[in-house]
mmCIF file of C-alpha atoms in Angstrom:
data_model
loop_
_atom_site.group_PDB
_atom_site.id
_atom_site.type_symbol
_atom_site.label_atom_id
_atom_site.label_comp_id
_atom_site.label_asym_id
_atom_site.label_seq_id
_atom_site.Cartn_x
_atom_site.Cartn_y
_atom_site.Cartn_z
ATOM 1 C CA UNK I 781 -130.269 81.897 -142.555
ATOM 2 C CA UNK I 782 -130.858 85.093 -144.723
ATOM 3 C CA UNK I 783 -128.969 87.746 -144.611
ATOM 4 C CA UNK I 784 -130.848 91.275 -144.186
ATOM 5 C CA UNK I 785 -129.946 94.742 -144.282
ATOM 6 C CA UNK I 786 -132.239 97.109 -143.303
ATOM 7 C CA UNK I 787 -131.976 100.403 -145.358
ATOM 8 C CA UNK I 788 -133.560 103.623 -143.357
ATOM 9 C CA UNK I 789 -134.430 106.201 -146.171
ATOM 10 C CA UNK I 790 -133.458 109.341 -145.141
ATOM 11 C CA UNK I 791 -132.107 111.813 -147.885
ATOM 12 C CA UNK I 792 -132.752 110.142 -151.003
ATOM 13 C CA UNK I 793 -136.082 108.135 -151.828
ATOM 14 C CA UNK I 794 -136.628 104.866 -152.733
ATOM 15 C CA UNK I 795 -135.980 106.118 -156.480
ATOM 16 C CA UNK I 796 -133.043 107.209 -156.399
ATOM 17 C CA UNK I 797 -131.386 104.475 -154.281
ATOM 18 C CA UNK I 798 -133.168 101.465 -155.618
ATOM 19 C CA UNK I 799 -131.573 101.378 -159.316
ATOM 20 C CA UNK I 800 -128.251 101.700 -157.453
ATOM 21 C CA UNK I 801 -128.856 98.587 -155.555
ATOM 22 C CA UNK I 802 -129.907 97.000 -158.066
ATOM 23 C CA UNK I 803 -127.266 97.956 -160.216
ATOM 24 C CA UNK I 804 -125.025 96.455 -157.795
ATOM 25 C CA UNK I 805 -127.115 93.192 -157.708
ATOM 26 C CA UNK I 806 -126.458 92.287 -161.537
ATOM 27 C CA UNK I 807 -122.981 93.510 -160.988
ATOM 28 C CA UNK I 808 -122.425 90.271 -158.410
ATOM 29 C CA UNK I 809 -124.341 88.263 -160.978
ATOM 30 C CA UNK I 810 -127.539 87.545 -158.928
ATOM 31 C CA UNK I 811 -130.797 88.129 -159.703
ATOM 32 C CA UNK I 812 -133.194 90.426 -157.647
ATOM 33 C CA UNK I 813 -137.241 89.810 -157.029
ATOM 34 C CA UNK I 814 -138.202 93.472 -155.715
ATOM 35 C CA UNK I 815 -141.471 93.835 -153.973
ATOM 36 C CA UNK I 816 -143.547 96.563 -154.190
ATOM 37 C CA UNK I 817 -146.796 97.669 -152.393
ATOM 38 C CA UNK I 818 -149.342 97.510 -154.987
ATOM 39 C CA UNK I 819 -149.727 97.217 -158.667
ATOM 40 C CA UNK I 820 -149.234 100.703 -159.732
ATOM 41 C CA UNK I 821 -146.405 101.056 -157.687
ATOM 42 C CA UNK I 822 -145.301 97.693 -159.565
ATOM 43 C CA UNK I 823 -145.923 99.516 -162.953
ATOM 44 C CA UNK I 824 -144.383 102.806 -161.475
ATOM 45 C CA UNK I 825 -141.008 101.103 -160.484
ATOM 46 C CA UNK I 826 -140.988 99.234 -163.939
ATOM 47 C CA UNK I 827 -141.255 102.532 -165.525
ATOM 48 C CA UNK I 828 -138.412 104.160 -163.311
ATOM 49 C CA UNK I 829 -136.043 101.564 -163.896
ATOM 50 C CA UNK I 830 -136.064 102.233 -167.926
ATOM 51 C CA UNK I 831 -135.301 105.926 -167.398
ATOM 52 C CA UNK I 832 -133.699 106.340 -164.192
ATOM 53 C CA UNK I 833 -130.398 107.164 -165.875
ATOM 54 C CA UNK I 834 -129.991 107.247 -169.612
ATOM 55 C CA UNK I 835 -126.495 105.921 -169.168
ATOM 56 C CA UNK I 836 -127.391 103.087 -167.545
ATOM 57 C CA UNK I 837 -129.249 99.836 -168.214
ATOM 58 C CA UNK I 838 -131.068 97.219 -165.551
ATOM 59 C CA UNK I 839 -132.892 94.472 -167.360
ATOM 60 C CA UNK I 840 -136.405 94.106 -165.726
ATOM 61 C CA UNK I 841 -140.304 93.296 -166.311
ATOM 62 C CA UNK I 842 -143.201 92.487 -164.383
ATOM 63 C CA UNK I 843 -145.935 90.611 -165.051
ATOM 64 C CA UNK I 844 -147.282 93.220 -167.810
ATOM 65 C CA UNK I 845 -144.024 92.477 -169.508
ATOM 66 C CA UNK I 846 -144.130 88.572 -168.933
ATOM 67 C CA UNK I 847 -141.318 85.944 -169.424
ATOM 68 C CA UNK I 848 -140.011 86.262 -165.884
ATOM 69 C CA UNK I 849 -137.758 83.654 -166.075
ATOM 70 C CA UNK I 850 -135.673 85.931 -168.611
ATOM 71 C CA UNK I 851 -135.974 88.971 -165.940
ATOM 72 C CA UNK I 852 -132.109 89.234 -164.135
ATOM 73 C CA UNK I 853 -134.787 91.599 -162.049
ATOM 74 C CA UNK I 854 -138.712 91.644 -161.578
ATOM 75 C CA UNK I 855 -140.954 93.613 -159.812
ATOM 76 C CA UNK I 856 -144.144 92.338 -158.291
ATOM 77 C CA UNK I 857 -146.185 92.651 -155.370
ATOM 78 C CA UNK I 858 -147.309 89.044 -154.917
ATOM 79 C CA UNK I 859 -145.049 86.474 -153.159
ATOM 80 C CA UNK I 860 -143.671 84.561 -155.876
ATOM 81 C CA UNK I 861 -139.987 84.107 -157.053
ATOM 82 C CA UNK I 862 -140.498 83.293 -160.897
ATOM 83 C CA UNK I 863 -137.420 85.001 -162.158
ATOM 84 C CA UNK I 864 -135.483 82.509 -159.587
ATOM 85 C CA UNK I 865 -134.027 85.570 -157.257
ATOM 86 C CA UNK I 866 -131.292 84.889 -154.680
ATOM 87 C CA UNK I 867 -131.624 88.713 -153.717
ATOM 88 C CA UNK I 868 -134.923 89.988 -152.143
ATOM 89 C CA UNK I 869 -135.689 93.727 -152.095
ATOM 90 C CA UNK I 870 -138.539 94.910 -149.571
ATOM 91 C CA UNK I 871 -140.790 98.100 -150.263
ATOM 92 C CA UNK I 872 -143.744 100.089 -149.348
ATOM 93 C CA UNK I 873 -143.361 98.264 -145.927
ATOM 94 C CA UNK I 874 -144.129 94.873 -147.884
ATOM 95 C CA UNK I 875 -142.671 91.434 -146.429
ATOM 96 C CA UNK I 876 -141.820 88.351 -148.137
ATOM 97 C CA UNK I 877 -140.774 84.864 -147.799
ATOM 98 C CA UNK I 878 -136.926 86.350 -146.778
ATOM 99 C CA UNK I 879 -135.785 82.489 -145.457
ATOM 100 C CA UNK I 880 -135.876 81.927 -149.190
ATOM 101 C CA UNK I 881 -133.158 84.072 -150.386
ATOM 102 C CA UNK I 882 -129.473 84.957 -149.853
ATOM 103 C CA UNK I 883 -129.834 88.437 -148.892
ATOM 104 C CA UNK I 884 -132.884 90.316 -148.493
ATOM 105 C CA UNK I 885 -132.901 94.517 -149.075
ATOM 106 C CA UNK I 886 -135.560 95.980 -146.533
ATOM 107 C CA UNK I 887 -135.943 99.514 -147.402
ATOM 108 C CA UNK I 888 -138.031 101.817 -145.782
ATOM 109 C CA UNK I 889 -138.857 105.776 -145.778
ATOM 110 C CA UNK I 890 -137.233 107.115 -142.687
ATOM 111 C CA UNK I 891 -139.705 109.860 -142.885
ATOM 112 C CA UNK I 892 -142.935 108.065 -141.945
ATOM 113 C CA UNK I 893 -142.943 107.212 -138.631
ATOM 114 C CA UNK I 894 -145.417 104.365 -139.513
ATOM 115 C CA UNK I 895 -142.960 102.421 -141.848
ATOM 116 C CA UNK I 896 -140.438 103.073 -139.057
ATOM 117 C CA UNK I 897 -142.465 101.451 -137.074
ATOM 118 C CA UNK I 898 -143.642 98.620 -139.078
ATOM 119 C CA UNK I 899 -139.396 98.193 -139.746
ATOM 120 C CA UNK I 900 -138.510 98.205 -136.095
ATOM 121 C CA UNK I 901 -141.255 95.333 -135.699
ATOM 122 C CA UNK I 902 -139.537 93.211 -138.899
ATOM 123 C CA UNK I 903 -136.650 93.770 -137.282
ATOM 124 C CA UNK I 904 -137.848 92.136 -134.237
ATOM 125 C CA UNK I 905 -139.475 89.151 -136.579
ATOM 126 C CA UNK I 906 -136.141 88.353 -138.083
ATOM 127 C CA UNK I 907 -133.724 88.317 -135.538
ATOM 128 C CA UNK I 908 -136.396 85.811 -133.557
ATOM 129 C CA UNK I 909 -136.138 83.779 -136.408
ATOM 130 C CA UNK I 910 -132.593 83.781 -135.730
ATOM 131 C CA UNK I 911 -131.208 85.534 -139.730
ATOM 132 C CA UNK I 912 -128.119 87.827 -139.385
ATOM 133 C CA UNK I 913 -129.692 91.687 -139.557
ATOM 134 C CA UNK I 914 -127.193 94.629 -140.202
ATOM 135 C CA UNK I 915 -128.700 98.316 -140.591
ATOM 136 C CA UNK I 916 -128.220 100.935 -142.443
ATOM 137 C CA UNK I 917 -128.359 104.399 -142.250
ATOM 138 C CA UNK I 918 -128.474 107.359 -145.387
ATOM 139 C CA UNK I 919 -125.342 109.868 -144.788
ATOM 140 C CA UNK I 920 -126.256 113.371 -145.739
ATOM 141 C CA UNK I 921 -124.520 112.754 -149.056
ATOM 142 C CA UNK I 922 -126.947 109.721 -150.023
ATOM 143 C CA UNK I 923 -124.283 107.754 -149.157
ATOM 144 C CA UNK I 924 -124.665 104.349 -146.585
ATOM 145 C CA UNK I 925 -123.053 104.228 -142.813
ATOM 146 C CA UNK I 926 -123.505 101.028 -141.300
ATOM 147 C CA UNK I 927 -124.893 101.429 -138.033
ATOM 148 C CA UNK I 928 -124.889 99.521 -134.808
#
């Protein structure tokens, strides 16, 4: 089963706390397949993650880009794997084929009670199906608490 933390966006956006993830990803030496709601917001994270911070680095592309297969991470919003991720992150309220992967990343904005929604229902989903959930929770420093 899949392992999947649910991360409730409270302080910081999706921006700022995605590249950090992600950062972490490449760090354990997986790759990542992040899904995003739409196209532009494919194009917009693809942007973001070349200038996010101009001390860091996160090799990515989407299809635009091409050669996925030489993409540690890439960004889509279709349900394919063709960079060969073992880490899955959610967005936008998007789902995916999670029983796939290792770990799954479901992040949602804590501040629209309609993706809160939509998460609390996921949640439901995927403990039915029986994968080990953990949630959690922005700290008023952009920091993570575990919860529950």
């Amino acid at each position: 089963m899949t392992d999947i933390a649910f991360y409730h966006l409270q302080k910081l956006p999706l921006e700022r706390t995605l590249p950090k993830l992600l950062e972490k990803t490449l760090e354990a030496g997986k790759r990542a397949l992040v899904v995003a709601g739409s196209t532009d917001r494919v194009e917009a994270l693809n942007a973001l993650l070349w200038t996010y911070d101009q001390n860091a680095w996160l090799p990515h592309g989407s299809t635009r880009d091409g050669n996925a297969e030489d993409q540690p991470i890439w960004i889509t919003d279709g349900d394919d794997n063709p960079n060969g991720a073992t880490f899955l992150f959610l967005t936008d309220g998007c789902t995916g084929p999670v029983a796939d992967f290792e770990r799954c990343f479901d992040m949602f904005d804590g501040n629209d009670a309609s993706l809160v929604a939509a998460a609390r229902e996921r949640w439901k989903t995927f403990k039915a199906d029986g994968h080990t959930l953990a949630y959690w929770q922005q700290t008023e420093t952009g920091g993570w608490a575990k919860k529950g």
